[in-house]
Tab-separated table of C-alpha atoms and ligand atoms in Angstrom:
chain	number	residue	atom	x	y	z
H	1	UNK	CA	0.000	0.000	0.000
H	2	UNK	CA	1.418	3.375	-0.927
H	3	UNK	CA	1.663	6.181	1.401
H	4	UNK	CA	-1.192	8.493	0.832
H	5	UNK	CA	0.097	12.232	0.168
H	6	UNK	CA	-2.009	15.053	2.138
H	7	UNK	CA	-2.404	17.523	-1.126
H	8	UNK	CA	-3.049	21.136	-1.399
H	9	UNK	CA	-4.181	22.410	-4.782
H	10	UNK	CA	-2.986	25.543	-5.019
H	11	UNK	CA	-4.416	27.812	-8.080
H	12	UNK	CA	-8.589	26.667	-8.381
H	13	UNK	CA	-8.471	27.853	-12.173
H	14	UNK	CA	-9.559	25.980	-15.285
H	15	UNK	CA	-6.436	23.332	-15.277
H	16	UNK	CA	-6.583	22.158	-11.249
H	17	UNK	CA	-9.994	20.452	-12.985
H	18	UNK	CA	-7.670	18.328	-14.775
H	19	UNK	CA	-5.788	17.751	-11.413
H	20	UNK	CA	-8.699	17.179	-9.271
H	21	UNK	CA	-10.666	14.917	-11.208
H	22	UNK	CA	-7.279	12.429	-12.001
H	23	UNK	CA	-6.494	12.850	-7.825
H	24	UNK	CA	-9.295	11.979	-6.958
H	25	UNK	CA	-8.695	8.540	-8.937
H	26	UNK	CA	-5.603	7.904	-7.066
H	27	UNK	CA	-5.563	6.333	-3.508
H	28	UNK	CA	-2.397	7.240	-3.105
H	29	UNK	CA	-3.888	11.545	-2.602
H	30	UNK	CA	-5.735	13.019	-0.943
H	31	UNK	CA	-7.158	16.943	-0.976
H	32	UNK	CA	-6.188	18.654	2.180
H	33	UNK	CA	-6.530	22.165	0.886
H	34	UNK	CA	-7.489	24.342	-2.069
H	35	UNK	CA	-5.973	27.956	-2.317
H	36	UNK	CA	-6.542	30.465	-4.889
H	37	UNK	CA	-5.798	34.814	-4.669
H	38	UNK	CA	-9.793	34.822	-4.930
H	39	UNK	CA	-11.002	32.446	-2.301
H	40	UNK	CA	-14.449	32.243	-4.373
H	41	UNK	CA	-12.469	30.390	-6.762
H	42	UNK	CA	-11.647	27.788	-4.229
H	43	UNK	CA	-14.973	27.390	-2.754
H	44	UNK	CA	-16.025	27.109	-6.355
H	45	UNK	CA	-13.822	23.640	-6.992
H	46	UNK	CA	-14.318	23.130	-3.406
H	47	UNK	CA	-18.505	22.748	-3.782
H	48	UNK	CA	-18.272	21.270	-7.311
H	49	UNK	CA	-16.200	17.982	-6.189
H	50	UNK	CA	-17.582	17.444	-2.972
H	51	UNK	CA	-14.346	18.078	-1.060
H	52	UNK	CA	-14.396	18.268	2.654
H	53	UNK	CA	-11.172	20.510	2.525
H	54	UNK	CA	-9.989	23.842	3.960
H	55	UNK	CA	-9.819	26.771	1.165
H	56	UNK	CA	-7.283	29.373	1.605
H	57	UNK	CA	-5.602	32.369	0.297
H	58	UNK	CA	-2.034	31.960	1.368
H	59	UNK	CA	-0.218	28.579	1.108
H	60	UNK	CA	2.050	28.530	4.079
H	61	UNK	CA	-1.418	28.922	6.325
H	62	UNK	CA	-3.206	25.963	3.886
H	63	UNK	CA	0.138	23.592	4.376
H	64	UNK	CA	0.399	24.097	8.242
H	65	UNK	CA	-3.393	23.905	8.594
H	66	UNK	CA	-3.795	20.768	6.755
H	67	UNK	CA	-0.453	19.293	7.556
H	68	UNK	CA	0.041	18.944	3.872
H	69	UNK	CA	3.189	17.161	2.335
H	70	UNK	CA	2.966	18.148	-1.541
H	71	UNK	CA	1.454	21.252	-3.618
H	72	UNK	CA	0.009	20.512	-6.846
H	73	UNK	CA	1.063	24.077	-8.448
H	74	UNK	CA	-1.923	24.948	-10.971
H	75	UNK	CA	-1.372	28.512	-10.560
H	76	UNK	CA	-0.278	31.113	-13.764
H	77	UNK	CA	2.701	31.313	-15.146
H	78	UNK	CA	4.564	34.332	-12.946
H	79	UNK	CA	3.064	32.782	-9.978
H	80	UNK	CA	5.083	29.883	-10.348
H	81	UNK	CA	8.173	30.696	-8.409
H	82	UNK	CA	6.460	32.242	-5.454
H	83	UNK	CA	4.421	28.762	-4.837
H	84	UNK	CA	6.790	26.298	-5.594
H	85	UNK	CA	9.859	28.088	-3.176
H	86	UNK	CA	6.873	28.710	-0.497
H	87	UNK	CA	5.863	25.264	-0.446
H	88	UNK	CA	9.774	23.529	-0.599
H	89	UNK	CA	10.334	25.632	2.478
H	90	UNK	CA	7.315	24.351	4.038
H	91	UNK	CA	8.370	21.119	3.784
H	92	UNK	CA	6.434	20.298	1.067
H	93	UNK	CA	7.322	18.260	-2.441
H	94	UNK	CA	5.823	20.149	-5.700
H	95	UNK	CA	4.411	19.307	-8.284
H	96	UNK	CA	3.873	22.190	-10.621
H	97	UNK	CA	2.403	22.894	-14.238
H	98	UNK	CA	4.511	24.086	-16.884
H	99	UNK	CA	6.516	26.336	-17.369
H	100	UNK	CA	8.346	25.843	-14.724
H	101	UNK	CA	8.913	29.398	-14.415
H	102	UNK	CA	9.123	33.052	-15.696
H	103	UNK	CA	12.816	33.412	-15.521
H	104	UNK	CA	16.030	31.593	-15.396
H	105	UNK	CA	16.886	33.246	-12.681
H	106	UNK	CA	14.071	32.494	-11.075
H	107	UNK	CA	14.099	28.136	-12.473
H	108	UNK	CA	17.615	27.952	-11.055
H	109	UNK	CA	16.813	29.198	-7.555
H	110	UNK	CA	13.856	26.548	-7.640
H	111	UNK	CA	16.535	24.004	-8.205
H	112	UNK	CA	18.221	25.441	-5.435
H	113	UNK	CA	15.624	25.717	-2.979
H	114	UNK	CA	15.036	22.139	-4.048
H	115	UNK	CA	18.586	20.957	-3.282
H	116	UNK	CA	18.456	22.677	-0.057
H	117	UNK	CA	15.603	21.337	1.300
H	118	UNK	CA	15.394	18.012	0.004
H	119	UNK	CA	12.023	18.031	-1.488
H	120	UNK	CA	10.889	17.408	-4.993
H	121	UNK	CA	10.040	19.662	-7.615
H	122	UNK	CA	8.795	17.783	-11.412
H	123	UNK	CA	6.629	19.691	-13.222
H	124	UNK	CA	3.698	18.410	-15.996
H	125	UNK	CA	5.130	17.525	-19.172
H	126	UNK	CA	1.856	15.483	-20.043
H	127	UNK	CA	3.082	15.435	-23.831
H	128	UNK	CA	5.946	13.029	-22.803
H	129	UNK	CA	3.084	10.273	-21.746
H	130	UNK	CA	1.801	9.048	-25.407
H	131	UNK	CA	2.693	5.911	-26.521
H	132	UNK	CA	3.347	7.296	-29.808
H	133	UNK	CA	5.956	9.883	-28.568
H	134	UNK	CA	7.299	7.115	-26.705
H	135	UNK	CA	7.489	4.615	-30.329
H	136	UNK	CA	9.354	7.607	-31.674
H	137	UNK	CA	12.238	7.817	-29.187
H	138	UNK	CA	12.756	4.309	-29.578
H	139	UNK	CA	12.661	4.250	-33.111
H	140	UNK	CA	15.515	7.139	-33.186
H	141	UNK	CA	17.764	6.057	-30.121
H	142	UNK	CA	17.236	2.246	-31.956
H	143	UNK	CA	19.222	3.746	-34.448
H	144	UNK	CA	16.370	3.118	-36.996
H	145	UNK	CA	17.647	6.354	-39.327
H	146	UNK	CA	21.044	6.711	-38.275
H	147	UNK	CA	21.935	9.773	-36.245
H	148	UNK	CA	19.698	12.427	-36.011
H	149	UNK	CA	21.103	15.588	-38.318
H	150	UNK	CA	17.445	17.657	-38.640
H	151	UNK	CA	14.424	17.863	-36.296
H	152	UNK	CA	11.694	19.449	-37.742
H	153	UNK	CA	8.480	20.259	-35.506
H	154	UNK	CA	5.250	22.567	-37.089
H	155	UNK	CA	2.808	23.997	-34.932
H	156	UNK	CA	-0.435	25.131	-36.605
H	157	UNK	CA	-3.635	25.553	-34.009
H	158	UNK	CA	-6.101	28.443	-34.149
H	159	UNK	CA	-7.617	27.957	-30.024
H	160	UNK	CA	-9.623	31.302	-28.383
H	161	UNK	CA	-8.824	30.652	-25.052
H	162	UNK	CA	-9.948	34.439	-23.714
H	163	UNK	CA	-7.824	34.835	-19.972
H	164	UNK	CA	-4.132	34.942	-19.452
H	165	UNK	CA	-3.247	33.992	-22.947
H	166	UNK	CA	-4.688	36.517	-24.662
H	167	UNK	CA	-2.959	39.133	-22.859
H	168	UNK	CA	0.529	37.538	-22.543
H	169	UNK	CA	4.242	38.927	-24.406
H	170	UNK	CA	4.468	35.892	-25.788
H	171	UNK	CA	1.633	33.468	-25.201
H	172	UNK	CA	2.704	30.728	-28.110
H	173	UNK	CA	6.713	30.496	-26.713
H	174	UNK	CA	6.329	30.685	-22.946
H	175	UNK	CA	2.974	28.869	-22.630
H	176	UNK	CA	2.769	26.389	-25.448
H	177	UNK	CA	6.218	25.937	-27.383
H	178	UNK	CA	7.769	24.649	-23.847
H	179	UNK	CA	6.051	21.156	-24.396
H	180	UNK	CA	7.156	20.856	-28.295
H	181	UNK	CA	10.451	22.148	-27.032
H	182	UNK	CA	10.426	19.218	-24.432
H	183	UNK	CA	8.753	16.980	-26.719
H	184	UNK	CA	11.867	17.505	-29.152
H	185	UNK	CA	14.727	16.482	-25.884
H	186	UNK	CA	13.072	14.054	-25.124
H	187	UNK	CA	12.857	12.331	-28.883
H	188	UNK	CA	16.300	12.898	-29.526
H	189	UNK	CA	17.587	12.480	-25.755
H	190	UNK	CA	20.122	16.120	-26.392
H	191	UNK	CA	20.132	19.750	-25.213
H	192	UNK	CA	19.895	22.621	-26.169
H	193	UNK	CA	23.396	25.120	-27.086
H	194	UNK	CA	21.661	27.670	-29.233
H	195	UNK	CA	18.707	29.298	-30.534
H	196	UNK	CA	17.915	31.642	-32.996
H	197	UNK	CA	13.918	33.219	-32.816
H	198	UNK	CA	11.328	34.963	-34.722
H	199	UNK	CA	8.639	35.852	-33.220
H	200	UNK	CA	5.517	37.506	-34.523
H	201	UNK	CA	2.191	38.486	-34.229
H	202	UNK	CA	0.464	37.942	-37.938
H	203	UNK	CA	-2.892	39.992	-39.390
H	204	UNK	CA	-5.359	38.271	-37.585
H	205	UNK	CA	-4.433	37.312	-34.576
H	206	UNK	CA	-6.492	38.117	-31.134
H	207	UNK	CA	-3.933	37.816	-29.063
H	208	UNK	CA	-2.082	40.628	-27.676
H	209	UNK	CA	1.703	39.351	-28.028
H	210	UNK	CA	3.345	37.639	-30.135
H	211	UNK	CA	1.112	34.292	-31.775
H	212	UNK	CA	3.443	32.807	-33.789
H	213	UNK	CA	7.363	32.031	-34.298
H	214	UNK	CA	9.893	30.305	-36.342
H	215	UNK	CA	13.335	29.042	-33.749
H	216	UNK	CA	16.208	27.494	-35.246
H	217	UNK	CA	18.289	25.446	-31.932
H	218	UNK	CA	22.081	23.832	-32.595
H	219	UNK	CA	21.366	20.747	-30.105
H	220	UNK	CA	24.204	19.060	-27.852
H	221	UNK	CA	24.404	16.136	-30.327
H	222	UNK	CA	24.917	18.432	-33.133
H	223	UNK	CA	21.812	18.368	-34.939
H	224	UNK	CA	19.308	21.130	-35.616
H	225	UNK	CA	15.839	21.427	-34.123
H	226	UNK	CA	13.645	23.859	-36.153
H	227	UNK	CA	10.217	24.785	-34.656
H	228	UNK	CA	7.247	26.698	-36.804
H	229	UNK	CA	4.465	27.650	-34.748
H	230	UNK	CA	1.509	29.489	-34.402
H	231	UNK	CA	-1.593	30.102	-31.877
H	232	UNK	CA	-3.506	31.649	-34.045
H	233	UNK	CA	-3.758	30.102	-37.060
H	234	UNK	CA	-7.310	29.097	-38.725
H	235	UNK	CA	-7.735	26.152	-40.450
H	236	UNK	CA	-5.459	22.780	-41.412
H	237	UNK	CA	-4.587	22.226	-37.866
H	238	UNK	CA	-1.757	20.272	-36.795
H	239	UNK	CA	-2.433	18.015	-33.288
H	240	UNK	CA	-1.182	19.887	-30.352
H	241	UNK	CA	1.514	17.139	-30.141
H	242	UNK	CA	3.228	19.017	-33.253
H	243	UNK	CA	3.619	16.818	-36.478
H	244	UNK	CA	7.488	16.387	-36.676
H	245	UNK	CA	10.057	15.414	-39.306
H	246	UNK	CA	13.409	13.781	-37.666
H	247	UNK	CA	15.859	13.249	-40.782
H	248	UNK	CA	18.724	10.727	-39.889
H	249	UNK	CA	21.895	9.472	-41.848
H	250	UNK	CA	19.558	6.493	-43.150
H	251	UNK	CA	16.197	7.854	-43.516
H	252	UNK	CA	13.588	9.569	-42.459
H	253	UNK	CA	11.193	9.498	-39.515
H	254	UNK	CA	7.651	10.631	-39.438
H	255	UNK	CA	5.041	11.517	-36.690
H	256	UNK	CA	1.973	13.717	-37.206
H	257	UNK	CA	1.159	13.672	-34.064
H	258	UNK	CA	-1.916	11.483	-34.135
H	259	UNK	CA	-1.620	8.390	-36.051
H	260	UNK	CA	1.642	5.945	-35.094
H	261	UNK	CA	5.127	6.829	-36.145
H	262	UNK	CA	7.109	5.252	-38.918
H	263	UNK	CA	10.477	6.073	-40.839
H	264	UNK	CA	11.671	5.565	-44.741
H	265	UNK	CA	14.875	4.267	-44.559
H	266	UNK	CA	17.229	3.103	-47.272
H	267	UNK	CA	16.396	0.187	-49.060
H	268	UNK	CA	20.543	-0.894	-48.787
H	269	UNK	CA	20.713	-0.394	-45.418
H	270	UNK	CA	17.658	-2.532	-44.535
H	271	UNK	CA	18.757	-5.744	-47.154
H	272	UNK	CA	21.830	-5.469	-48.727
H	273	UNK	CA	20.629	-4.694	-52.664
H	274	UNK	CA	23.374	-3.063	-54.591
H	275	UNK	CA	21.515	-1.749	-57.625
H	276	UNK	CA	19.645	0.866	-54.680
H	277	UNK	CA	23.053	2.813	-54.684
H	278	UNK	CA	23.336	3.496	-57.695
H	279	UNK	CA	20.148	5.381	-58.573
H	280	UNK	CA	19.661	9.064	-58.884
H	281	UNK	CA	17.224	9.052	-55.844
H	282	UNK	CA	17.886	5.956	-53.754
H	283	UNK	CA	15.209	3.142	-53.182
H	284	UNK	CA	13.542	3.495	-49.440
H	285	UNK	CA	11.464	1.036	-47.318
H	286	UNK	CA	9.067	1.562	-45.072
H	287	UNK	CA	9.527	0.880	-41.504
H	288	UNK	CA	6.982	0.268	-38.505
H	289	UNK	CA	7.869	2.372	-34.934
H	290	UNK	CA	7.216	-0.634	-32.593
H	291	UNK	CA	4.428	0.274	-30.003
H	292	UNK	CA	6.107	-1.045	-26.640
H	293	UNK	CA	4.743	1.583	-23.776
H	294	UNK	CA	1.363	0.759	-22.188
H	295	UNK	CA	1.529	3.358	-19.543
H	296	UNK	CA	-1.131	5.820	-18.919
H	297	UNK	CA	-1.717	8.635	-21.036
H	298	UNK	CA	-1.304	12.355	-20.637
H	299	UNK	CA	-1.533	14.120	-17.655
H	300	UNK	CA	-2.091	10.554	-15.345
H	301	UNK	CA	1.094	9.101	-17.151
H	302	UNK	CA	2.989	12.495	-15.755
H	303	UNK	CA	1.343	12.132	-12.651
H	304	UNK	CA	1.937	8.130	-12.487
H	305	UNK	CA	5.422	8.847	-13.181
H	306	UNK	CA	5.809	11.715	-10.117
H	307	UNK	CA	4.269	9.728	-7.753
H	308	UNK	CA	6.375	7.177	-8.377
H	309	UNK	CA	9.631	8.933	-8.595
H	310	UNK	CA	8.387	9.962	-4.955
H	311	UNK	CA	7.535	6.703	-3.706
H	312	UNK	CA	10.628	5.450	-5.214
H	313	UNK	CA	13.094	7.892	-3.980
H	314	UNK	CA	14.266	9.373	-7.089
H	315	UNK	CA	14.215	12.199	-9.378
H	316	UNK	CA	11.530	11.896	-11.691
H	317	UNK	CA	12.143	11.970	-15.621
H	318	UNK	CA	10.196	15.994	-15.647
H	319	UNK	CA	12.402	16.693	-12.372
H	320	UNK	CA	13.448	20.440	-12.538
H	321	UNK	CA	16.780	19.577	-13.101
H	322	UNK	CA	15.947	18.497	-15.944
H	323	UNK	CA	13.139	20.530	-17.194
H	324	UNK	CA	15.563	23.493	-16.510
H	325	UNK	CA	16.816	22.649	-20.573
H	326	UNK	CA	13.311	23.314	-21.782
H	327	UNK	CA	12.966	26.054	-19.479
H	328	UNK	CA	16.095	27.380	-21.531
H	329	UNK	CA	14.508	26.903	-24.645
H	330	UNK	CA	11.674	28.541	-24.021
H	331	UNK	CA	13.539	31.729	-22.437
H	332	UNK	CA	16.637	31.734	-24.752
H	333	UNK	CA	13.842	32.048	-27.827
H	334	UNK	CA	12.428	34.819	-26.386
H	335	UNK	CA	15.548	36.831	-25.955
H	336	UNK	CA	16.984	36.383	-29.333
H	337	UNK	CA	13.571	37.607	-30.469
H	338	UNK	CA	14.104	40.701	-28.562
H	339	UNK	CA	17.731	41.010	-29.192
H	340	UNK	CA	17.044	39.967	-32.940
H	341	UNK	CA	20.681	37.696	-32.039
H	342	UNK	CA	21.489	33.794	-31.465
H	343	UNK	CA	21.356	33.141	-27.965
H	344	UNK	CA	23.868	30.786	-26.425
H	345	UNK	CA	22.235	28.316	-23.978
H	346	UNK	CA	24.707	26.579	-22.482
Z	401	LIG	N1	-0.048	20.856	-19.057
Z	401	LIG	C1	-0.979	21.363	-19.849
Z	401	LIG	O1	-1.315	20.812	-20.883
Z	401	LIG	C2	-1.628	22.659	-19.466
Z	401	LIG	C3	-2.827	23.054	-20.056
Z	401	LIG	C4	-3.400	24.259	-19.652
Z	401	LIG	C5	-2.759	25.041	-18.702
Z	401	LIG	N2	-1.580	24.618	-18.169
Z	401	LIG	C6	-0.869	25.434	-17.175
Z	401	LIG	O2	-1.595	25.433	-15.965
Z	401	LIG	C7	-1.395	26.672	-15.286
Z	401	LIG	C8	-2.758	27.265	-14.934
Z	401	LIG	O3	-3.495	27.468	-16.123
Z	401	LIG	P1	-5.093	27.727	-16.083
Z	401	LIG	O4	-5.536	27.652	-17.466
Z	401	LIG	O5	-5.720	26.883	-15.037
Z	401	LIG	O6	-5.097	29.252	-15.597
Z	401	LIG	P2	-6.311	30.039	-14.878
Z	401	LIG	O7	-6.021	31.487	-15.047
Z	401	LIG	O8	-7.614	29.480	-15.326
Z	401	LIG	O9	-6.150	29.623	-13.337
Z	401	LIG	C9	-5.068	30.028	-12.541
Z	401	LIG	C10	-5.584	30.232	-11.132
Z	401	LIG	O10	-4.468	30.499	-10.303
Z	401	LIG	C11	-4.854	31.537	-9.380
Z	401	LIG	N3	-3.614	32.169	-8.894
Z	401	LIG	C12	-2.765	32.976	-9.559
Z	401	LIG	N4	-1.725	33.319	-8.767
Z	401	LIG	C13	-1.927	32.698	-7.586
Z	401	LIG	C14	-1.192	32.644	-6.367
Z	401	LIG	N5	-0.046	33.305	-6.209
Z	401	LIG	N6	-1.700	31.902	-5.363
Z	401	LIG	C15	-2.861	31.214	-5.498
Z	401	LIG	N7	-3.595	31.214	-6.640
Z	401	LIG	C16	-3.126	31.945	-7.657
Z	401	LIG	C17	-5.762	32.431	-10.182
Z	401	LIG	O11	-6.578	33.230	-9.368
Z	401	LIG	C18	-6.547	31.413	-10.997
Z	401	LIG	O12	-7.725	30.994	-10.332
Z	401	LIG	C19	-0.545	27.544	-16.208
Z	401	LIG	O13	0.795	27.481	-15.829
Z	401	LIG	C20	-0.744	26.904	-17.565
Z	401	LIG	O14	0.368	27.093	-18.428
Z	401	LIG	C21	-1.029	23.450	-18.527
């Protein structure tokens, strides 16, 4: 039997439904406390899931009232820092939503507070959990199409969220891009060194900032990562999970994002068939990703994976630590945007 974790929520906006409803599936948590900067927003989740929980305005009050041992972070973006430090020094593990935070500055004193007090910070990088995304790793790291030399990922969705979003610098980069930018470390298991950003807002758009970008990123194995994405683009939709294009010394692999991944590679390299060399364009076959994860999806796959990592004593695989690199990429665009320069990440 697992040890049940005494949970406040803290941030009762439209995501901590997604948080609630898969908690309340686990026996391993349970909702001590809900806290929100409007308190009507906490009696609001409060009264619509039937919790018999304390709701609150400040954290440290919720955490000593409830004797809570984790924070499920569901707050905005800038409010990210101030809840996950608060509840690490409150003796409290975290887990937060993405992005991790608003600044480097502010990610690497997370990672501090985190090595200082011993608790654990991973953050919800549902896009990981996908047994697709998972097929595609394994067809790359099999060695499938050779190493990795060009990672292409589009972006094309046209949502009206209304809130936060709309009124953000840079609502595409620092509040969507950060899970194709994880999405593409996690693929091809490297880091980021550089990126080079352009980001725009095109005729059309309702947002505020900028809806759309184009990032090229030299990655730590040498290859490039090139990301086209916009927010607020109408019509021929991509999935949210990016449709991607990962070229390789021997081929070619393919994900849309929906449908499972496969890869062309060269007919010679697959059966040894010397006429394929010499044509003009060389003979491919096609070749099946195999489908070995059977883990939950989404957001309960990240959340399987956290409580886990806890139970088990370890960092888990969207620890800060290592979400820090995304964090980068996410941050690093924006400033060559601004500076109009390549930005050196590491
Ligand atoms: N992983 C995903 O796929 C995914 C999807 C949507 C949103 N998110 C992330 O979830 C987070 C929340 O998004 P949302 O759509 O629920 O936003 P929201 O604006 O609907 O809700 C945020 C809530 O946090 C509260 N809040 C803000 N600062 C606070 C503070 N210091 N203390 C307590 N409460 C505070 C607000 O009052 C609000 O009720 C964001 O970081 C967003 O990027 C992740």
């Amino acid at each position: 039997m697992s040890k049940q974790h005494r949970i406040v929520v803290a941030g009762c906006g439209g995501m901590s439904n997604v948080w609630i409803k898969d908690l309340l599936k686990r026996d391993d948590a349970l909702i001590v406390g809900l806290v929100d900067v409007y308190i009507g927003q906490a009696e609001k989740i409060r009264d619509a899931y039937g919790l018999d929980c304390g709701v609150y305005t400040a954290l440290a009050e919720a955490i000593a009232d409830a004797e809570a041992d984790l924070v499920i972070d569901v707050t905005i973006p800038d409010s990210h820092f101030e809840i996950s430090t608060t509840a690490m020094q409150h003796g409290c593990h975290v887990f937060g939503e993405k992005p991790m935070a608003s600044t480097m500055e502010q990610a690497r004193k997370m990672i501090e507070t985190a090595d200082a007090t011993g608790k654990s910070l991973s953050v919800m990088q549902n896009r990981r959990y996908d047994a697709n995304i998972r097929a595609l790793r394994e067809l790359i790291s099999s060695g499938t199409i050779g190493r990795p030399g060009m990672i292409n990922a589009d972006f094309f969705l046209g949502p009206h969220f209304g809130g936060f979003r709309d009124v953000m610098e840079s609502p595409l980069i620092l509040d969507m891009a950060i899970h194709t930018f994880d999405q593409a470390r996690f693929i091809i298991g490297a880091d980021p060194v550089s990126v080079y950003c352009h980001e725009f807002n095109p005729p059309g758009s309702w947002y505020k900032g900028n809806a759309s970008a184009v990032c090229i990123y030299e990655m730590s194995d040498g290859s490039v990562f090139s990301y086209r994405g916009s927010w607020c683009a109408e019509g021929a939709s991509t999935s949210w999970e990016a449709d991607w294009r990962i070229i390789g010394e021997k081929g070619t692999a393919i994900w849309d994002g929906i449908q499972a991944p496969y890869a062309e590679v060269l007919a010679s390299e697959l059966a040894a068939d010397e006429t394929a060399e010499k044509k003009f364009i060389r003979d491919t076959a096609r070749v099946e990703a195999a489908m070995g994860w059977n883990g939950k999806l989404g957001h309960e796959g990240c959340l399987d994976e956290m409580f886990l990592a806890l139970k088990e004593g370890r960092p888990a695989e969207t620890d800060c630590r290592d979400n820090i690199h995304s964090m980068a990429m996410v941050l690093g665009a924006i400033e060559s945007a601004k500076s109009g320069r390549k930005v050196m990440l590491s």
